[in-house]
Short mmCIF file of C-alpha atoms in Angstrom, two decimals:
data_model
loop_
_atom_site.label_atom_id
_atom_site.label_comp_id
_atom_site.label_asym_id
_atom_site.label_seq_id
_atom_site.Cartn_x
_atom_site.Cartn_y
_atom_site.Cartn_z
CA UNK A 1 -61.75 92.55 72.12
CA UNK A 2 -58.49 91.27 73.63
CA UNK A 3 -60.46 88.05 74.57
CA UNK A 4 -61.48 87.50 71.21
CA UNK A 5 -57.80 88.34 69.75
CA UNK A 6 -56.57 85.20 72.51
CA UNK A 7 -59.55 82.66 71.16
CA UNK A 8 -58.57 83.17 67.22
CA UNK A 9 -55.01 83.33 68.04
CA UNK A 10 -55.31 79.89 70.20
CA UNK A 11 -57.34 78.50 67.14
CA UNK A 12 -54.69 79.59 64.90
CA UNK A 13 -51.82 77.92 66.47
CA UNK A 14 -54.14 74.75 66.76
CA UNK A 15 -55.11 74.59 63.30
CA UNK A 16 -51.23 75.60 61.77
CA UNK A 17 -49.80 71.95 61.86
CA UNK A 18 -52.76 70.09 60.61
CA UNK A 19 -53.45 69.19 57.34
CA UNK A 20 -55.96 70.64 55.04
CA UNK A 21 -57.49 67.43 53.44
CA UNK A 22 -57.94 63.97 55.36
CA UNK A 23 -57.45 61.20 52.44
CA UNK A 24 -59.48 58.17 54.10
CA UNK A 25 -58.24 55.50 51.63
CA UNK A 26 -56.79 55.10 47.73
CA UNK A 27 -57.99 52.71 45.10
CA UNK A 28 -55.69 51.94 42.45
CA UNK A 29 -52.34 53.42 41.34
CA UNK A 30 -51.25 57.14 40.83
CA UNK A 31 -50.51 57.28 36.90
CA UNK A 32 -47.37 58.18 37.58
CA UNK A 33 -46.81 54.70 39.14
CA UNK A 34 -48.63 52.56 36.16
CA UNK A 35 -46.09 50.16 34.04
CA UNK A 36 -46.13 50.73 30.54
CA UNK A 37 -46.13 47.66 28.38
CA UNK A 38 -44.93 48.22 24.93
#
């Protein structure tokens, strides 16, 4: 049990910093960045 309790925790602290989604690339702008012509 207590080597089980040191693998999750060690996979804890690894995981903690990272983000959750990996955004490879963007196409376009965000609409709150698009000029509005009147």
């Amino acid at each position: 049990l207590g080597i089980v309790g040191e693998y999750i925790g060690k996979i804890y602290i690894e995981v903690k910093g990272r983000p959750r989604y990996h955004i490879e690339a963007t196409t376009g702008q965000l609409p709150s960045q698009k000029q509005h012509t009147h």
